[in-house]
Amino acid sequence: MIPNLLDKVWIVPALMASSFLIILFFGKRFGTRATAGIGIVAVSLALVFSVCVAGQWINRVNNPPTGEKLAADVVAANGLTPQTGANIIGEVEATTIESGETVDAGTHAMASSESGSMSEMSNAEMGTASSEHAVATEHAATEHAATEGEHGGEHESVPPIVRTTTWFTIAGINFEVGTLLDGLAAMMLITVCIISLLVHIYSTEYLHGDIRFTHYYAFLSLFTASMLFYVLSSNTLQMLVGWELVGVCSFGLIGHWWEEKKNTDAALKAFLTNRVGDIGLILGVTITFFAAGAKSFNVLHINEYALSGTANTALLLVGALCLFGGVTSKSGQFPLHTWLPDAMAGPTPVSALIHAATMVVAGVYLIARLYGVFFAGLGIGSSSLHYVAFIGGFTTIIGGLLAFVQTDLKKVLAYSTISQLGYMVMALGVGAWTAGVFHLFTHAFFKACLFLGAGSVSHACHHTFDMREMGGLRKKMPITHGTFLVATLALAGIFPLAGFWSKDEILSGASAGQENAYTLMLVFGLITAFLTAAYMGRAYWMTFWGEYRGHAHPHESPKVITVPLVILAACAVFLGFTNFPKSFFGIELPGGVTTRFEHYIEPTFAFPPLQHAEFTPWLAVVSTILAAGGLFIAYQYYEKNRGPHGLTQRSKVARAGYTFLENKYYLDVLYTDIIAADTKGPLARAAYWFNTNVLDGVVNGLGTGARKIAGFVYRDIDQLVLDGIVNGSGSVSEKSGQVLRHVQTGKVQQYAAILFAGAVVLAGVFVFVI
């Protein structure tokens, strides 16, 4: 009998954090094999634990809690006091309908929780709280009804498992730290742990003999722990901590080979670019904290507030846009995507981990976790265009186009990641929550396969990623070739691989939208389907077909590299079926085998009621034709040497377009040569001139003036006036004394005469003056 692990999910990140500490303090003593073994054992245990947690969550969804158990979970999710929770549970147990049917505990508990919270408020707040209570109760009932209708009564609303403890207290406000486990978090646990485990194993060969092997594995464990900590966070402040830890780890791993300046430059670029977006994230966390009314960072509370109908929509809009600033940098959205291709300077296994399951998907996860804020703030349920959806769709295009002008295989995959992250953000922006998260899930495996496949090719080709020095590798590296081909087709969205199902859901969501279709986003998605297949076809044929153009002697990589590739390729084949549609080209399938991903992963608590688009046959056909067309054109151009070769030499327009793409839309020029260079150059010189000539001039002028004033005071006032008065009075006294000395003769008659004269003068003063 497996114990209940849902309450102990904190063990998963704790395992990886322990691995980091052990490797950090004892890794060099143990040796490289033991160091790698510690990391592999830790992530293996974390994966086993995560699988058990996911299994228990599935069982919870299939057998949802009711009555007292459901009420207790809702109380914990809302962060209420034990006494309030006990009152709610008592009410739920005592509340029945006359027919004998028990009142839904979830709805009742949510309504009661609002009432219990109101009891702690002051009388001045009661009026506002009462109206909010009514709206919240109505929303809870509506949400629950919508959930049942959406899932066809398959299961009721299932609250997540929330366990918290007080972190610190300021001004009477308790700041908590804890875990929030639901289907989304369980899915992320498994995804992160699988990719991390394969990267740990793969790295034993890829970084064999590396001078900082211990440092690498320590950071790898901390990177995994940070991402796991982030996805399990129960509040936005805790998410911010995990977010920054992920950024610090990526900085250390991207710059792992810091002896080369380009690597340190890439690490600094990633770090600083992300700091720009993180300012928005911090502002967003602060705004939602105060907007929620109760001064709470609690994720569920913030989502409930946003969806309550009484929320301040202006604050939600500003908060959502600020939060999206963090998403823009971390998840490589236009225009802060420029750091991501340069991050290829790090070891290839790190690139796989960053691009598949950790750093770059943190932003997508942020939108998915705080979806209530984005949904209500941006009007996703009713608008047909808004900033987040547009930026996501636009990013898919600009990332795909840039992939065509890359000769570095890893950079092709990096720009592909930018494009696919745009796909995910666009999906969340059009209200296709499940489709966006499903694409995050499937993309993680085939993109990790592609990156590790690129590393395998480099390992065999004298550590180069230049596709111009490759070619003809399909015969020399059959396993690497086969797995890379499968992952390429999955990324291109070819039926029946995983990418086909997740991409089709996104396109269907854009075509149906919520109340309005996102037509422009659908166009972006279809264009990207063609571009993805075309640039991946180009990379595939340049790498594995034709004649070998390099100078090494390529051979198949060892099993420690190829086995992870096979596992990931198998996932790229089968994982798409986890959300198989209810109807496929008119064929109705049993409900127990369809939309399983949606059923177990999509939240039903503090979550907006979404419209789920059905499988759209014509869209599936069109997108597949576009993808096949992109692959065919790439085959004809790069393998058969057909097409307008040399067009950039013949056409000024084509040459200008190619140069524009080659310079990455001149965004690096804008950031580095204009903003940064001007800050360090003309602006710095202007600031220095201002400091030297204005500020220093004022200070020096004041000093000079003070010195001159002091000289004037000393010379003219002190010496001439004050000293003159003092010296003059002394001289007068001295002379007067000498005169008076002659007056003192000792004769009484003279003294009487002088006295009489003085009396006369004094009498005259009294007579004429007074």
Coordinates of N, CA and C in Angstrom, one line a residue, residues 497-670:
L497 N 2.4 11.9 -35.0 CA 3.4 12.2 -33.9 C 2.8 13.2 -33.0
A498 N 3.5 13.4 -31.8 CA 2.9 14.2 -30.7 C 2.7 15.6 -31.2
G499 N 3.6 16.2 -31.9 CA 3.4 17.6 -32.3 C 2.2 17.8 -33.2
F500 N 1.7 16.8 -33.9 CA 0.5 17.0 -34.7 C -0.7 17.3 -33.8
W501 N -0.8 16.5 -32.7 CA -2.0 16.7 -31.9 C -2.0 18.0 -31.1
S502 N -0.9 18.3 -30.5 CA -0.8 19.6 -29.8 C -1.0 20.8 -30.7
K503 N -0.3 20.8 -31.8 CA -0.4 21.9 -32.8 C -1.8 22.0 -33.3
D504 N -2.5 20.9 -33.6 CA -3.8 21.0 -34.1 C -4.8 21.6 -33.1
E505 N -4.6 21.2 -31.8 CA -5.4 21.8 -30.8 C -5.3 23.3 -30.7
I506 N -4.1 23.8 -30.8 CA -3.9 25.2 -30.8 C -4.6 25.9 -32.0
L507 N -4.4 25.4 -33.1 CA -5.1 26.0 -34.3 C -6.6 25.9 -34.2
S508 N -7.1 24.8 -33.7 CA -8.6 24.7 -33.5 C -9.0 25.7 -32.4
G509 N -8.2 25.9 -31.4 CA -8.6 26.9 -30.4 C -8.6 28.3 -30.9
A510 N -7.6 28.6 -31.8 CA -7.6 30.0 -32.4 C -8.7 30.2 -33.4
S511 N -9.2 29.1 -34.1 CA -10.3 29.2 -35.0 C -11.6 29.4 -34.3
A512 N -11.7 28.7 -33.2 CA -13.0 28.8 -32.4 C -13.0 30.0 -31.5
G513 N -11.8 30.2 -30.8 CA -11.7 31.2 -29.8 C -12.7 31.0 -28.7
Q514 N -13.1 32.1 -28.0 CA -14.1 32.0 -27.0 C -15.4 32.4 -27.6
E515 N -15.7 33.7 -27.5 CA -16.9 34.2 -28.1 C -16.6 34.7 -29.6
N516 N -15.3 35.0 -29.8 CA -14.9 35.5 -31.1 C -13.7 34.6 -31.5
A517 N -13.6 34.4 -32.8 CA -12.4 33.7 -33.4 C -11.2 34.6 -33.4
Y518 N -10.0 34.0 -33.2 CA -8.8 34.8 -33.3 C -8.2 34.5 -34.7
T519 N -8.8 35.1 -35.7 CA -8.5 34.8 -37.0 C -7.0 35.1 -37.4
L520 N -6.5 36.3 -36.9 CA -5.1 36.6 -37.1 C -4.2 35.6 -36.5
M521 N -4.5 35.1 -35.3 CA -3.7 34.2 -34.7 C -3.7 32.8 -35.4
L522 N -4.8 32.5 -36.0 CA -4.9 31.3 -36.8 C -4.0 31.4 -38.0
V523 N -4.0 32.6 -38.7 CA -3.1 32.8 -39.8 C -1.7 32.6 -39.4
F524 N -1.3 33.3 -38.3 CA 0.1 33.1 -37.8 C 0.4 31.7 -37.5
G525 N -0.5 30.9 -36.9 CA -0.3 29.5 -36.6 C -0.1 28.7 -37.9
L526 N -0.8 28.9 -38.9 CA -0.7 28.2 -40.2 C 0.6 28.5 -40.9
I527 N 1.0 29.8 -40.9 CA 2.2 30.2 -41.5 C 3.4 29.5 -40.8
T528 N 3.3 29.5 -39.4 CA 4.4 28.9 -38.6 C 4.5 27.4 -38.9
A529 N 3.3 26.7 -39.1 CA 3.3 25.3 -39.4 C 4.2 25.0 -40.7
F530 N 4.0 25.9 -41.7 CA 4.8 25.7 -42.9 C 6.3 26.0 -42.6
L531 N 6.6 27.2 -41.9 CA 7.9 27.6 -41.7 C 8.7 26.5 -40.8
T532 N 8.0 26.0 -39.8 CA 8.7 25.0 -39.0 C 9.1 23.8 -39.8
A533 N 8.3 23.3 -40.6 CA 8.6 22.1 -41.4 C 9.8 22.4 -42.4
A534 N 9.7 23.6 -42.9 CA 10.7 24.0 -43.9 C 12.1 24.2 -43.3
Y535 N 12.2 24.9 -42.2 CA 13.6 25.1 -41.6 C 14.1 23.8 -40.9
M536 N 13.2 23.0 -40.4 CA 13.7 21.7 -39.9 C 14.1 20.8 -41.0
G537 N 13.3 20.8 -42.1 CA 13.8 20.0 -43.2 C 15.1 20.4 -43.7
R538 N 15.4 21.8 -43.8 CA 16.7 22.3 -44.2 C 17.8 21.7 -43.2
A539 N 17.5 21.8 -41.9 CA 18.5 21.3 -40.9 C 18.8 19.8 -41.1
Y540 N 17.7 19.1 -41.3 CA 17.8 17.6 -41.4 C 18.6 17.2 -42.6
W541 N 18.3 17.8 -43.8 CA 18.9 17.4 -45.0 C 20.4 17.9 -45.0
M542 N 20.7 19.1 -44.5 CA 22.1 19.5 -44.5 C 22.9 18.7 -43.6
T543 N 22.3 18.1 -42.5 CA 23.1 17.4 -41.5 C 23.2 15.9 -41.9
F544 N 22.2 15.3 -42.4 CA 22.2 13.8 -42.5 C 22.2 13.3 -44.0
W545 N 22.0 14.2 -45.0 CA 22.0 13.7 -46.4 C 23.2 14.4 -47.1
G546 N 23.3 14.0 -48.4 CA 24.4 14.4 -49.2 C 25.7 13.8 -48.8
E547 N 26.8 14.4 -49.1 CA 28.1 13.9 -48.8 C 28.7 14.6 -47.6
Y548 N 29.5 13.9 -46.8 CA 30.1 14.4 -45.6 C 31.1 15.5 -46.0
R549 N 31.0 16.7 -45.4 CA 31.8 17.8 -45.8 C 32.8 18.2 -44.7
G550 N 32.9 17.4 -43.7 CA 33.8 17.8 -42.6 C 35.1 17.1 -42.7
H551 N 35.9 17.2 -41.6 CA 37.3 16.7 -41.6 C 37.5 15.6 -40.5
A552 N 36.4 15.3 -39.7 CA 36.6 14.3 -38.7 C 36.2 13.0 -39.3
H553 N 36.1 12.0 -38.5 CA 35.7 10.6 -38.9 C 34.5 10.2 -38.0
P554 N 33.3 10.7 -38.5 CA 32.1 10.5 -37.7 C 31.7 9.0 -37.5
H555 N 31.2 8.8 -36.3 CA 30.8 7.4 -35.9 C 29.6 7.5 -35.0
E556 N 28.9 6.5 -34.8 CA 27.7 6.5 -33.8 C 28.2 6.7 -32.4
S557 N 27.5 7.5 -31.7 CA 27.8 7.8 -30.3 C 27.6 6.6 -29.4
P558 N 28.2 6.5 -28.2 CA 28.0 5.4 -27.3 C 26.6 5.4 -26.8
K559 N 26.2 4.2 -26.2 CA 24.8 4.0 -25.7 C 24.4 5.0 -24.7
V560 N 25.3 5.5 -23.9 CA 24.9 6.5 -22.8 C 24.3 7.7 -23.5
I561 N 24.7 8.0 -24.7 CA 24.1 9.1 -25.5 C 22.9 8.7 -26.3
T562 N 23.0 7.5 -27.0 CA 21.9 7.1 -27.9 C 20.6 6.6 -27.1
V563 N 20.8 6.0 -26.0 CA 19.6 5.5 -25.3 C 18.7 6.6 -24.9
P564 N 19.2 7.7 -24.3 CA 18.3 8.8 -24.0 C 17.6 9.3 -25.3
L565 N 18.3 9.3 -26.4 CA 17.6 9.7 -27.7 C 16.5 8.8 -28.0
V566 N 16.7 7.5 -27.9 CA 15.6 6.6 -28.2 C 14.4 6.8 -27.3
I567 N 14.6 7.0 -26.0 CA 13.5 7.2 -25.1 C 12.7 8.4 -25.4
L568 N 13.4 9.5 -25.7 CA 12.8 10.8 -26.1 C 12.0 10.6 -27.4
A569 N 12.6 9.9 -28.4 CA 11.9 9.7 -29.6 C 10.6 8.9 -29.5
A570 N 10.7 7.9 -28.6 CA 9.5 7.1 -28.3 C 8.4 8.0 -27.7
C571 N 8.8 8.9 -26.8 CA 7.8 9.8 -26.2 C 7.2 10.7 -27.3
A572 N 8.1 11.2 -28.2 CA 7.6 12.0 -29.3 C 6.6 11.3 -30.2
V573 N 6.6 10.0 -30.2 CA 5.7 9.2 -31.0 C 4.3 9.0 -30.2
F574 N 4.4 8.7 -29.0 CA 3.2 8.2 -28.2 C 2.5 9.2 -27.4
L575 N 3.2 10.2 -26.9 CA 2.6 11.2 -25.9 C 1.5 12.0 -26.5
G576 N 1.4 12.1 -27.8 CA 0.3 12.9 -28.4 C -1.0 12.2 -28.2
F577 N -1.0 10.9 -28.0 CA -2.3 10.2 -27.8 C -2.9 10.4 -26.5
T578 N -2.1 11.0 -25.6 CA -2.7 11.2 -24.2 C -3.9 12.2 -24.2
N579 N -4.0 13.0 -25.3 CA -5.2 13.9 -25.4 C -5.9 13.7 -26.7
F580 N -6.1 12.4 -27.0 CA -6.8 12.1 -28.3 C -8.2 12.6 -28.3
P581 N -8.6 13.3 -29.4 CA -9.9 13.9 -29.4 C -11.1 12.9 -29.3
K582 N -12.2 13.5 -28.9 CA -13.4 12.7 -28.7 C -13.9 12.2 -30.1
S583 N -13.8 13.0 -31.1 CA -14.2 12.7 -32.4 C -13.1 12.9 -33.4
F584 N -12.7 11.9 -34.2 CA -11.6 12.0 -35.1 C -12.1 11.6 -36.5
F585 N -12.3 12.7 -37.3 CA -12.8 12.5 -38.7 C -14.1 11.7 -38.6
G586 N -15.0 12.1 -37.7 CA -16.3 11.5 -37.6 C -16.4 10.2 -36.8
I587 N -15.2 9.7 -36.4 CA -15.2 8.5 -35.6 C -15.3 8.8 -34.1
E588 N -16.4 8.4 -33.5 CA -16.6 8.7 -32.0 C -15.9 7.6 -31.2
L589 N -15.1 8.0 -30.3 CA -14.3 7.1 -29.4 C -14.9 7.1 -28.0
P590 N -14.7 6.1 -27.2 CA -15.2 6.0 -25.8 C -14.5 7.2 -25.0
G591 N -15.4 7.8 -24.1 CA -14.9 8.9 -23.3 C -13.8 8.5 -22.4
G592 N -13.6 7.2 -22.0 CA -12.6 6.8 -21.1 C -11.2 6.8 -21.7
V593 N -11.1 7.0 -23.0 CA -9.7 6.9 -23.6 C -9.4 8.3 -24.3
T594 N -10.3 9.2 -24.3 CA -10.1 10.4 -25.1 C -9.9 11.6 -24.1
T595 N -9.3 12.6 -24.5 CA -9.0 13.9 -23.8 C -8.5 13.6 -22.4
R596 N -7.7 12.6 -22.2 CA -7.2 12.3 -20.8 C -6.3 13.4 -20.3
F597 N -5.5 14.0 -21.1 CA -4.7 15.1 -20.7 C -5.5 16.2 -20.1
E598 N -6.5 16.6 -20.9 CA -7.5 17.7 -20.4 C -8.1 17.3 -19.2
H599 N -8.6 16.0 -19.1 CA -9.3 15.5 -17.9 C -8.5 15.6 -16.6
Y600 N -7.2 15.2 -16.7 CA -6.4 15.2 -15.5 C -5.6 16.4 -15.2
I601 N -5.3 17.2 -16.2 CA -4.4 18.3 -16.1 C -5.1 19.7 -15.9
E602 N -6.2 19.9 -16.6 CA -6.8 21.2 -16.6 C -7.5 21.4 -15.2
P603 N -7.2 22.5 -14.6 CA -7.8 22.8 -13.2 C -9.3 23.0 -13.3
T604 N -9.9 22.7 -12.2 CA -11.4 22.9 -12.1 C -11.7 23.7 -10.9
F605 N -10.7 24.3 -10.3 CA -10.8 25.1 -9.1 C -10.1 26.4 -9.3
A606 N -10.8 27.5 -9.0 CA -10.3 28.9 -9.2 C -9.8 29.0 -10.6
F607 N -10.6 28.6 -11.6 CA -10.2 28.6 -13.0 C -11.4 29.0 -13.8
P608 N -11.2 29.7 -14.9 CA -12.3 30.2 -15.7 C -13.0 29.0 -16.5
P609 N -14.3 29.1 -16.7 CA -14.9 28.1 -17.5 C -14.6 28.3 -19.0
L610 N -13.8 27.4 -19.6 CA -13.4 27.6 -21.0 C -14.2 26.8 -21.9
Q611 N -14.2 27.3 -23.2 CA -14.8 26.5 -24.2 C -13.7 25.7 -24.9
H612 N -13.9 24.4 -25.0 CA -12.9 23.6 -25.6 C -13.2 23.3 -27.1
A613 N -12.3 23.7 -28.0 CA -12.6 23.5 -29.4 C -12.5 22.0 -29.7
E614 N -13.4 21.6 -30.6 CA -13.4 20.2 -31.0 C -12.4 20.0 -32.1
F615 N -12.0 18.8 -32.4 CA -11.1 18.5 -33.5 C -11.7 19.0 -34.8
T616 N -10.9 19.7 -35.5 CA -11.4 20.3 -36.8 C -10.7 19.7 -38.0
P617 N -11.4 18.8 -38.7 CA -10.7 18.0 -39.8 C -10.1 18.8 -40.8
W618 N -10.7 19.9 -41.3 CA -10.2 20.7 -42.4 C -8.9 21.4 -41.9
L619 N -8.8 21.8 -40.7 CA -7.6 22.5 -40.2 C -6.5 21.5 -40.1
A620 N -6.8 20.2 -39.6 CA -5.8 19.2 -39.5 C -5.2 18.9 -40.9
V621 N -6.1 18.8 -41.9 CA -5.6 18.5 -43.3 C -4.8 19.7 -43.8
V622 N -5.3 20.9 -43.6 CA -4.5 22.1 -44.1 C -3.2 22.2 -43.5
S623 N -3.1 22.1 -42.2 CA -1.8 22.2 -41.5 C -0.9 21.1 -41.9
T624 N -1.4 19.9 -42.1 CA -0.5 18.8 -42.5 C 0.0 19.0 -43.9
I625 N -0.8 19.5 -44.8 CA -0.4 19.8 -46.1 C 0.7 20.9 -46.1
L626 N 0.5 21.9 -45.3 CA 1.5 22.9 -45.2 C 2.8 22.4 -44.7
A627 N 2.7 21.5 -43.6 CA 3.9 20.9 -43.1 C 4.6 20.0 -44.1
A628 N 3.9 19.2 -44.8 CA 4.4 18.3 -45.8 C 5.0 19.2 -46.9
G629 N 4.4 20.3 -47.3 CA 4.9 21.2 -48.3 C 6.2 21.8 -47.9
G630 N 6.3 22.2 -46.7 CA 7.6 22.8 -46.2 C 8.7 21.8 -46.2
L631 N 8.4 20.5 -45.8 CA 9.5 19.5 -45.9 C 9.9 19.2 -47.4
F632 N 8.9 19.2 -48.2 CA 9.1 18.8 -49.7 C 10.0 19.9 -50.3
I633 N 9.6 21.2 -50.0 CA 10.4 22.3 -50.6 C 11.9 22.3 -50.1
A634 N 12.0 22.0 -48.8 CA 13.4 21.9 -48.2 C 14.1 20.7 -48.9
Y635 N 13.5 19.6 -49.1 CA 14.1 18.5 -49.8 C 14.5 18.8 -51.2
Q636 N 13.6 19.5 -51.9 CA 14.0 19.9 -53.3 C 15.1 20.9 -53.3
Y637 N 15.2 21.8 -52.4 CA 16.2 22.9 -52.5 C 17.5 22.4 -52.0
Y638 N 17.5 21.6 -50.9 CA 18.8 21.3 -50.2 C 19.3 19.9 -50.7
E639 N 18.5 19.0 -51.0 CA 18.9 17.7 -51.4 C 19.0 17.5 -52.9
K640 N 18.0 18.0 -53.6 CA 18.0 17.9 -55.1 C 18.6 19.1 -55.8
N641 N 18.9 20.1 -55.0 CA 19.6 21.3 -55.5 C 18.7 22.0 -56.6
R642 N 17.4 22.0 -56.3 CA 16.5 22.7 -57.2 C 15.9 24.0 -56.5
G643 N 15.7 25.0 -57.3 CA 15.1 26.2 -56.8 C 16.0 27.4 -57.1
P644 N 15.6 28.5 -56.6 CA 16.4 29.8 -57.0 C 17.7 30.0 -56.2
H645 N 18.6 29.1 -56.4 CA 19.9 29.2 -55.7 C 20.6 30.5 -56.2
G646 N 21.3 31.1 -55.3 CA 22.0 32.4 -55.7 C 21.1 33.6 -55.9
L647 N 19.9 33.5 -55.3 CA 18.9 34.6 -55.5 C 19.4 35.8 -54.8
T648 N 20.1 35.7 -53.7 CA 20.6 36.9 -53.0 C 21.7 37.6 -53.7
Q649 N 22.4 36.9 -54.6 CA 23.4 37.6 -55.5 C 22.7 38.3 -56.6
R650 N 21.6 37.8 -57.1 CA 20.9 38.4 -58.3 C 19.9 39.5 -57.9
S651 N 19.3 39.4 -56.8 CA 18.2 40.3 -56.4 C 18.6 41.2 -55.2
K652 N 18.5 42.5 -55.4 CA 18.8 43.4 -54.3 C 17.8 43.2 -53.1
V653 N 16.5 42.9 -53.5 CA 15.5 42.8 -52.5 C 15.7 41.5 -51.7
A654 N 16.1 40.4 -52.4 CA 16.4 39.2 -51.7 C 17.6 39.4 -50.8
R655 N 18.6 40.1 -51.3 CA 19.8 40.3 -50.5 C 19.5 41.1 -49.3
A656 N 18.7 42.1 -49.5 CA 18.3 43.0 -48.3 C 17.5 42.2 -47.3
G657 N 16.6 41.4 -47.8 CA 15.8 40.5 -46.8 C 16.7 39.6 -46.1
Y658 N 17.7 38.9 -46.8 CA 18.6 38.0 -46.1 C 19.4 38.7 -45.1
T659 N 19.9 39.9 -45.4 CA 20.8 40.7 -44.5 C 20.0 41.1 -43.3
F660 N 18.7 41.4 -43.5 CA 17.8 41.8 -42.4 C 17.7 40.6 -41.4
L661 N 17.5 39.4 -42.0 CA 17.4 38.3 -41.1 C 18.7 37.9 -40.5
E662 N 19.7 38.0 -41.3 CA 21.1 37.6 -40.8 C 21.5 38.5 -39.6
N663 N 21.0 39.7 -39.6 CA 21.3 40.6 -38.5 C 20.2 40.6 -37.4
K664 N 19.4 39.6 -37.5 CA 18.4 39.3 -36.5 C 17.5 40.5 -36.2
Y665 N 17.0 41.1 -37.3 CA 16.1 42.3 -37.2 C 16.8 43.5 -36.6
Y666 N 18.1 43.4 -36.5 CA 18.9 44.5 -35.9 C 18.6 44.8 -34.5
L667 N 17.9 43.8 -33.8 CA 17.6 44.1 -32.4 C 18.9 44.1 -31.5
D668 N 19.8 43.2 -31.9 CA 21.1 43.2 -31.1 C 21.8 44.5 -31.3
V669 N 21.7 45.1 -32.6 CA 22.3 46.4 -32.9 C 21.6 47.4 -32.0
L670 N 20.3 47.3 -31.9 CA 19.6 48.3 -31.1 C 20.0 48.2 -29.6

